[in-house]
Amino acid sequence: MSKLAADLARALDPVRLAEGIGMLPDEWQADVLRSSHPRILLNCCRQSGKSTTAAVKAVHVAVYEPGSLTLCLSPSLRQSQELFRKVLTTYRTLGRPVASEGENALSLTLENGSRVVSLPGTEGTIRAYSAVRLLLVDEAARVPDETMAAVRPMLAVSDGQMIALSTPWGCRGWWYEAWESGGATWKRVRVPASECPRIAPAFLAEERAALGSWVYSQEYECSFAATSTQLFSEDHLRAMYDAQVQPLFPTEGDHHA
Ligand SMILES: Nc1ncnc2c1ncn2[C@@H]1O[C@H](COP(=O)(O)OP(=O)(O)O)[C@@H](O)[C@H]1O
Ligand SMILES: [Mg+2]
């Protein structure tokens, strides 16, 4: 294939771009790479390839959509930078298909006007960007609701795409709510370790023994479990505020009809 034809193939199909870094995407990864769905939740086990997929997507957008802005958000700047580093590595491994004007630990600026920027994880320090084409939220279950509230409006004007990738972390928070009760707004992709061809059963047995079932079920089985530090389950807490549930030992202040 000529260079031009190869470039055209990559422009049209991000899976071809992934192949350019020696990655043969799993079916779900190819699906996410090709999807233009505006809201995607990736509930995929640890080491399944979430961040790698997000990074390829980011490079595809930056290279082939001139002037586009991609943001990488995580619970902390350090974690945002980890995802951003994957973006840089992907871009460099591809041989910098569009020249860069600036490459540092926080951002990549291309000659075609596109940018990929790493955000801090706390809403107080996030500066507002407008016309965001792609927002990647890594370790999404741990990104506070307040941070998401600060970031969401940045997608509004541009009709941008959000991909929120994570393993579950308790039955609370925006990512859990979106997965469980966010309705048809979201495209949901679920990949437990048993479906990842690169994770061996023997390794999983070892992890289960080392982590205990609470952590294991969230990290490798995509299941939401009440948090380990929580003395009372989510259901118990909810019941406290439920007028239908009678107290065991009514106090004087309790007047139930
Ligand atoms: N389709 C794939 N083929 C081969 N290796 C892959 C593929 N997807 C991901 N990987 C590798 O698997 C490892 C974990 O990927 P990563 O994206 O960090 O996972 P996650 O973010 O889900 O924990 C990395 O070394 C990555 O290069
Ligand atoms: Mg990751």
Tab-separated table of C-alpha atoms and ligand atoms in Angstrom:
chain	number	residue	atom	x	y	z
A	1	MET	CA	0.000	0.000	0.000
A	2	SER	CA	1.352	3.462	-0.821
A	3	LYS	CA	1.931	5.883	2.040
A	4	LEU	CA	-0.975	7.997	0.884
A	5	ALA	CA	-3.319	5.033	0.712
A	6	ALA	CA	-2.196	3.866	4.155
A	7	ASP	CA	-2.802	7.331	5.554
A	8	LEU	CA	-6.235	7.481	3.973
A	9	ALA	CA	-7.097	4.071	5.420
A	10	ARG	CA	-6.033	5.279	8.873
A	11	ALA	CA	-7.985	8.492	8.521
A	12	LEU	CA	-11.133	6.569	7.694
A	13	ASP	CA	-10.697	3.838	10.266
A	14	PRO	CA	-9.044	4.238	13.699
A	15	VAL	CA	-8.562	0.458	13.812
A	16	ARG	CA	-5.985	0.864	11.007
A	17	LEU	CA	-4.280	3.487	13.164
A	18	ALA	CA	-4.157	1.048	16.102
A	19	GLU	CA	-2.565	-1.520	13.825
A	20	GLY	CA	0.080	1.090	13.072
A	21	ILE	CA	1.341	0.775	16.661
A	22	GLY	CA	1.254	-3.010	16.478
A	23	MET	CA	-2.065	-3.330	18.294
A	24	LEU	CA	-4.671	-5.754	17.045
A	25	PRO	CA	-7.778	-4.420	18.793
A	26	ASP	CA	-10.176	-6.803	20.519
A	27	GLU	CA	-13.710	-6.697	19.140
A	28	TRP	CA	-14.923	-4.283	21.832
A	29	GLN	CA	-11.892	-2.057	21.313
A	30	ALA	CA	-12.548	-1.867	17.572
A	31	ASP	CA	-16.176	-1.072	18.320
A	32	VAL	CA	-15.213	1.791	20.655
A	33	LEU	CA	-12.562	3.107	18.278
A	34	ARG	CA	-15.118	3.280	15.468
A	35	SER	CA	-18.023	4.558	17.554
A	36	SER	CA	-19.170	8.130	17.280
A	37	HIS	CA	-21.705	7.658	20.079
A	38	PRO	CA	-21.569	10.858	22.155
A	39	ARG	CA	-21.554	9.106	25.573
A	40	ILE	CA	-19.699	5.863	26.180
A	41	LEU	CA	-19.118	3.989	29.451
A	42	LEU	CA	-16.365	1.385	29.493
A	43	ASN	CA	-16.803	-0.909	32.476
A	44	CYS	CA	-13.872	-3.143	31.644
A	45	CYS	CA	-11.569	-5.043	33.965
A	46	ARG	CA	-8.134	-3.978	35.016
A	47	GLN	CA	-5.565	-4.501	32.217
A	48	SER	CA	-8.209	-5.102	29.558
A	49	GLY	CA	-6.904	-2.243	27.451
A	50	LYS	CA	-9.221	0.685	28.280
A	51	SER	CA	-6.539	3.361	28.488
A	52	THR	CA	-4.758	2.099	25.390
A	53	THR	CA	-8.010	2.266	23.414
A	54	ALA	CA	-8.736	5.774	24.693
A	55	ALA	CA	-5.221	6.895	23.747
A	56	VAL	CA	-5.540	5.603	20.177
A	57	LYS	CA	-8.888	7.346	19.884
A	58	ALA	CA	-7.329	10.599	21.096
A	59	VAL	CA	-4.519	10.435	18.557
A	60	HIS	CA	-6.937	9.635	15.751
A	61	VAL	CA	-9.042	12.673	16.594
A	62	ALA	CA	-6.014	14.978	16.973
A	63	VAL	CA	-4.356	13.891	13.738
A	64	TYR	CA	-7.363	13.620	11.451
A	65	GLU	CA	-9.616	16.345	12.819
A	66	PRO	CA	-7.592	19.549	12.501
A	67	GLY	CA	-8.233	22.118	15.201
A	68	SER	CA	-9.815	19.595	17.562
A	69	LEU	CA	-9.437	19.666	21.345
A	70	THR	CA	-9.179	16.480	23.408
A	71	LEU	CA	-9.103	16.514	27.221
A	72	CYS	CA	-7.755	13.768	29.483
A	73	LEU	CA	-9.297	13.778	32.950
A	74	SER	CA	-8.584	11.501	35.924
A	75	PRO	CA	-9.028	11.743	39.710
A	76	SER	CA	-5.618	13.403	39.976
A	77	LEU	CA	-3.227	15.236	37.690
A	78	ARG	CA	-0.727	12.400	38.059
A	79	GLN	CA	-3.287	9.905	36.751
A	80	SER	CA	-4.383	12.251	33.955
A	81	GLN	CA	-0.761	12.446	32.921
A	82	GLU	CA	-0.540	8.662	32.839
A	83	LEU	CA	-3.274	8.527	30.220
A	84	PHE	CA	-1.735	11.483	28.442
A	85	ARG	CA	1.613	9.670	28.333
A	86	LYS	CA	-0.095	6.819	26.496
A	87	VAL	CA	-1.373	9.381	23.999
A	88	LEU	CA	2.150	10.745	23.477
A	89	THR	CA	3.643	7.280	23.125
A	90	THR	CA	1.006	6.330	20.556
A	91	TYR	CA	1.642	9.516	18.607
A	92	ARG	CA	5.413	9.011	18.646
A	93	THR	CA	5.217	5.302	17.791
A	94	LEU	CA	3.190	6.228	14.733
A	95	GLY	CA	6.094	8.459	13.675
A	96	ARG	CA	4.313	11.759	14.381
A	97	PRO	CA	1.888	11.594	11.422
A	98	VAL	CA	1.305	15.355	11.787
A	99	ALA	CA	4.218	17.424	13.098
A	100	SER	CA	3.952	18.819	16.617
A	101	GLU	CA	4.374	22.400	17.734
A	102	GLY	CA	4.718	21.498	21.368
A	103	GLU	CA	5.048	18.328	23.419
A	104	ASN	CA	5.333	18.391	27.186
A	105	ALA	CA	4.094	16.447	30.190
A	106	LEU	CA	0.715	18.178	30.086
A	107	SER	CA	-0.156	18.805	26.490
A	108	LEU	CA	0.447	18.014	22.864
A	109	THR	CA	-0.107	20.677	20.248
A	110	LEU	CA	-0.056	19.729	16.577
A	111	GLU	CA	0.657	21.860	13.535
A	112	ASN	CA	-2.871	21.216	12.306
A	113	GLY	CA	-4.162	23.161	15.311
A	114	SER	CA	-5.283	20.126	17.312
A	115	ARG	CA	-4.489	19.776	20.997
A	116	VAL	CA	-4.573	17.046	23.606
A	117	VAL	CA	-4.521	18.392	27.163
A	118	SER	CA	-4.152	16.693	30.543
A	119	LEU	CA	-6.419	18.114	33.276
A	120	PRO	CA	-5.960	18.177	37.053
A	121	GLY	CA	-8.580	16.174	38.941
A	122	THR	CA	-9.995	18.811	41.253
A	123	GLU	CA	-12.697	21.136	40.065
A	124	GLY	CA	-11.217	24.205	41.746
A	125	THR	CA	-8.148	24.123	39.525
A	126	ILE	CA	-9.703	23.053	36.226
A	127	ARG	CA	-9.720	25.885	33.772
A	128	ALA	CA	-12.605	26.033	31.395
A	129	TYR	CA	-12.076	24.924	27.830
A	130	SER	CA	-14.700	25.378	25.201
A	131	ALA	CA	-15.484	23.380	22.082
A	132	VAL	CA	-14.142	20.117	23.423
A	133	ARG	CA	-14.320	17.418	20.729
A	134	LEU	CA	-13.355	14.467	22.951
A	135	LEU	CA	-13.340	14.124	26.729
A	136	LEU	CA	-11.639	11.032	28.110
A	137	VAL	CA	-12.322	10.277	31.769
A	138	ASP	CA	-10.005	7.587	33.126
A	139	GLU	CA	-10.584	5.871	36.501
A	140	ALA	CA	-13.979	7.509	36.070
A	141	ALA	CA	-15.621	5.904	39.133
A	142	ARG	CA	-13.196	7.847	41.321
A	143	VAL	CA	-13.634	11.215	39.646
A	144	PRO	CA	-15.786	13.268	42.049
A	145	ASP	CA	-19.267	14.398	41.004
A	146	GLU	CA	-18.182	18.021	41.524
A	147	THR	CA	-15.368	17.633	39.012
A	148	MET	CA	-17.756	16.199	36.436
A	149	ALA	CA	-20.150	19.065	37.037
A	150	ALA	CA	-17.312	21.454	36.189
A	151	VAL	CA	-16.297	19.598	33.054
A	152	ARG	CA	-19.588	18.556	31.439
A	153	PRO	CA	-20.530	22.032	30.143
A	154	MET	CA	-17.334	22.106	28.087
A	155	LEU	CA	-18.892	19.507	25.775
A	156	ALA	CA	-22.134	21.358	25.268
A	157	VAL	CA	-21.394	23.808	22.483
A	158	SER	CA	-19.263	21.452	20.426
A	159	ASP	CA	-21.533	18.434	20.799
A	160	GLY	CA	-18.437	16.633	21.982
A	161	GLN	CA	-17.953	12.965	22.736
A	162	MET	CA	-17.276	11.635	26.245
A	163	ILE	CA	-15.732	8.255	26.976
A	164	ALA	CA	-15.644	7.354	30.667
A	165	LEU	CA	-13.518	4.313	31.472
A	166	SER	CA	-13.230	2.583	34.797
A	167	THR	CA	-13.600	-0.421	36.991
A	168	PRO	CA	-16.413	-0.114	39.546
A	169	TRP	CA	-15.704	1.510	42.905
A	170	GLY	CA	-18.663	1.084	45.188
A	171	CYS	CA	-22.343	1.767	44.569
A	172	ARG	CA	-22.198	5.526	44.394
A	173	GLY	CA	-20.996	8.427	42.335
A	174	TRP	CA	-21.814	9.725	38.874
A	175	TRP	CA	-20.221	6.854	36.980
A	176	TYR	CA	-22.157	4.226	38.949
A	177	GLU	CA	-25.375	6.211	38.504
A	178	ALA	CA	-24.771	6.537	34.756
A	179	TRP	CA	-24.110	2.819	34.418
A	180	GLU	CA	-27.045	1.681	36.547
A	181	SER	CA	-29.668	4.278	35.838
A	182	GLY	CA	-28.370	6.621	33.160
A	183	GLY	CA	-30.752	5.154	30.597
A	184	ALA	CA	-30.298	5.209	26.846
A	185	THR	CA	-28.054	8.294	26.932
A	186	TRP	CA	-25.094	5.974	27.343
A	187	LYS	CA	-23.522	3.272	25.256
A	188	ARG	CA	-22.280	0.647	27.703
A	189	VAL	CA	-19.359	-1.678	27.131
A	190	ARG	CA	-18.663	-4.382	29.722
A	191	VAL	CA	-15.600	-6.611	29.574
A	192	PRO	CA	-14.899	-8.929	32.518
A	193	ALA	CA	-11.475	-10.570	32.743
A	194	SER	CA	-12.918	-13.893	31.599
A	195	GLU	CA	-13.459	-12.271	28.197
A	196	CYS	CA	-10.008	-10.725	27.880
A	197	PRO	CA	-7.730	-12.983	25.825
A	198	ARG	CA	-4.571	-11.603	27.457
A	199	ILE	CA	-5.472	-12.462	31.055
A	200	ALA	CA	-4.709	-16.053	32.076
A	201	PRO	CA	-7.042	-17.976	34.433
A	202	ALA	CA	-4.076	-18.860	36.669
A	203	PHE	CA	-3.285	-15.166	37.146
A	204	LEU	CA	-6.918	-14.481	38.035
A	205	ALA	CA	-6.911	-17.223	40.663
A	206	GLU	CA	-3.833	-15.622	42.197
A	207	GLU	CA	-5.427	-12.169	42.141
A	208	ARG	CA	-8.622	-13.428	43.756
A	209	ALA	CA	-6.614	-14.909	46.612
A	210	ALA	CA	-4.472	-11.793	47.024
A	211	LEU	CA	-7.187	-9.153	46.726
A	212	GLY	CA	-10.131	-10.795	48.436
A	213	SER	CA	-13.523	-11.119	46.802
A	214	TRP	CA	-14.686	-7.513	47.335
A	215	VAL	CA	-11.841	-5.934	45.408
A	216	TYR	CA	-11.584	-8.815	42.954
A	217	SER	CA	-15.215	-8.655	41.879
A	218	GLN	CA	-14.873	-4.970	41.072
A	219	GLU	CA	-11.448	-5.077	39.458
A	220	TYR	CA	-11.972	-8.198	37.363
A	221	GLU	CA	-15.686	-8.967	37.163
A	222	CYS	CA	-17.107	-5.504	36.475
A	223	SER	CA	-19.427	-5.778	39.494
A	224	PHE	CA	-20.454	-2.928	41.678
A	225	ALA	CA	-20.138	-3.776	45.361
A	226	ALA	CA	-20.840	-1.619	48.408
A	227	THR	CA	-17.577	-0.020	49.524
A	228	SER	CA	-15.279	-1.897	51.877
A	229	THR	CA	-14.905	1.054	54.199
A	230	GLN	CA	-18.644	1.442	54.493
A	231	LEU	CA	-19.968	0.133	57.790
A	232	PHE	CA	-23.553	0.072	56.526
A	233	SER	CA	-24.603	-1.131	53.101
A	234	GLU	CA	-26.122	1.245	50.563
A	235	ASP	CA	-29.507	-0.462	51.151
A	236	HIS	CA	-29.324	0.039	54.908
A	237	LEU	CA	-28.469	3.695	54.461
A	238	ARG	CA	-31.305	4.207	52.024
A	239	ALA	CA	-33.706	2.458	54.394
A	240	MET	CA	-32.837	5.021	57.080
A	241	TYR	CA	-34.487	7.662	54.938
A	242	ASP	CA	-37.366	5.514	53.811
A	243	ALA	CA	-40.619	6.370	55.659
A	244	GLN	CA	-41.991	2.904	54.823
A	245	VAL	CA	-39.392	1.229	57.021
A	246	GLN	CA	-40.459	1.111	60.659
A	247	PRO	CA	-37.782	1.667	63.297
A	248	LEU	CA	-37.044	-1.324	65.504
A	249	PHE	CA	-37.066	0.730	68.684
A	250	PRO	CA	-39.242	3.800	68.142
A	251	THR	CA	-38.131	6.778	70.165
A	252	GLU	CA	-40.487	9.403	71.546
A	253	GLY	CA	-40.066	11.648	68.549
A	254	ASP	CA	-41.315	8.967	66.130
A	255	HIS	CA	-44.950	9.246	65.206
A	256	HIS	CA	-45.940	6.784	62.569
A	257	ALA	CA	-49.432	6.811	61.225
B	1	LIG	N1	-5.611	-5.341	21.725
B	1	LIG	C1	-4.478	-5.463	22.423
B	1	LIG	N2	-3.500	-6.289	21.997
B	1	LIG	C2	-2.353	-6.426	22.699
B	1	LIG	N3	-2.071	-5.781	23.847
B	1	LIG	C3	-3.015	-4.940	24.323
B	1	LIG	C4	-4.252	-4.726	23.642
B	1	LIG	N4	-4.979	-3.849	24.361
B	1	LIG	C5	-4.218	-3.511	25.435
B	1	LIG	N5	-3.039	-4.161	25.420
B	1	LIG	C6	-1.965	-4.088	26.442
B	1	LIG	O1	-2.518	-4.496	27.686
B	1	LIG	C7	-1.909	-3.759	28.763
B	1	LIG	C8	-2.988	-3.078	29.589
B	1	LIG	O2	-3.567	-2.065	28.830
B	1	LIG	P1	-4.201	-0.762	29.493
B	1	LIG	O3	-4.780	0.031	28.374
B	1	LIG	O4	-3.210	-0.100	30.375
B	1	LIG	O5	-5.361	-1.434	30.365
B	1	LIG	P2	-6.400	-0.776	31.370
B	1	LIG	O6	-6.377	0.701	31.192
B	1	LIG	O7	-7.708	-1.393	30.999
B	1	LIG	O8	-5.964	-1.232	32.736
B	1	LIG	C9	-0.949	-2.788	28.110
B	1	LIG	O9	0.356	-3.334	28.174
B	1	LIG	C10	-1.437	-2.694	26.681
B	1	LIG	O10	-0.402	-2.376	25.790
B	2	MG	MG	-5.930	2.238	32.584
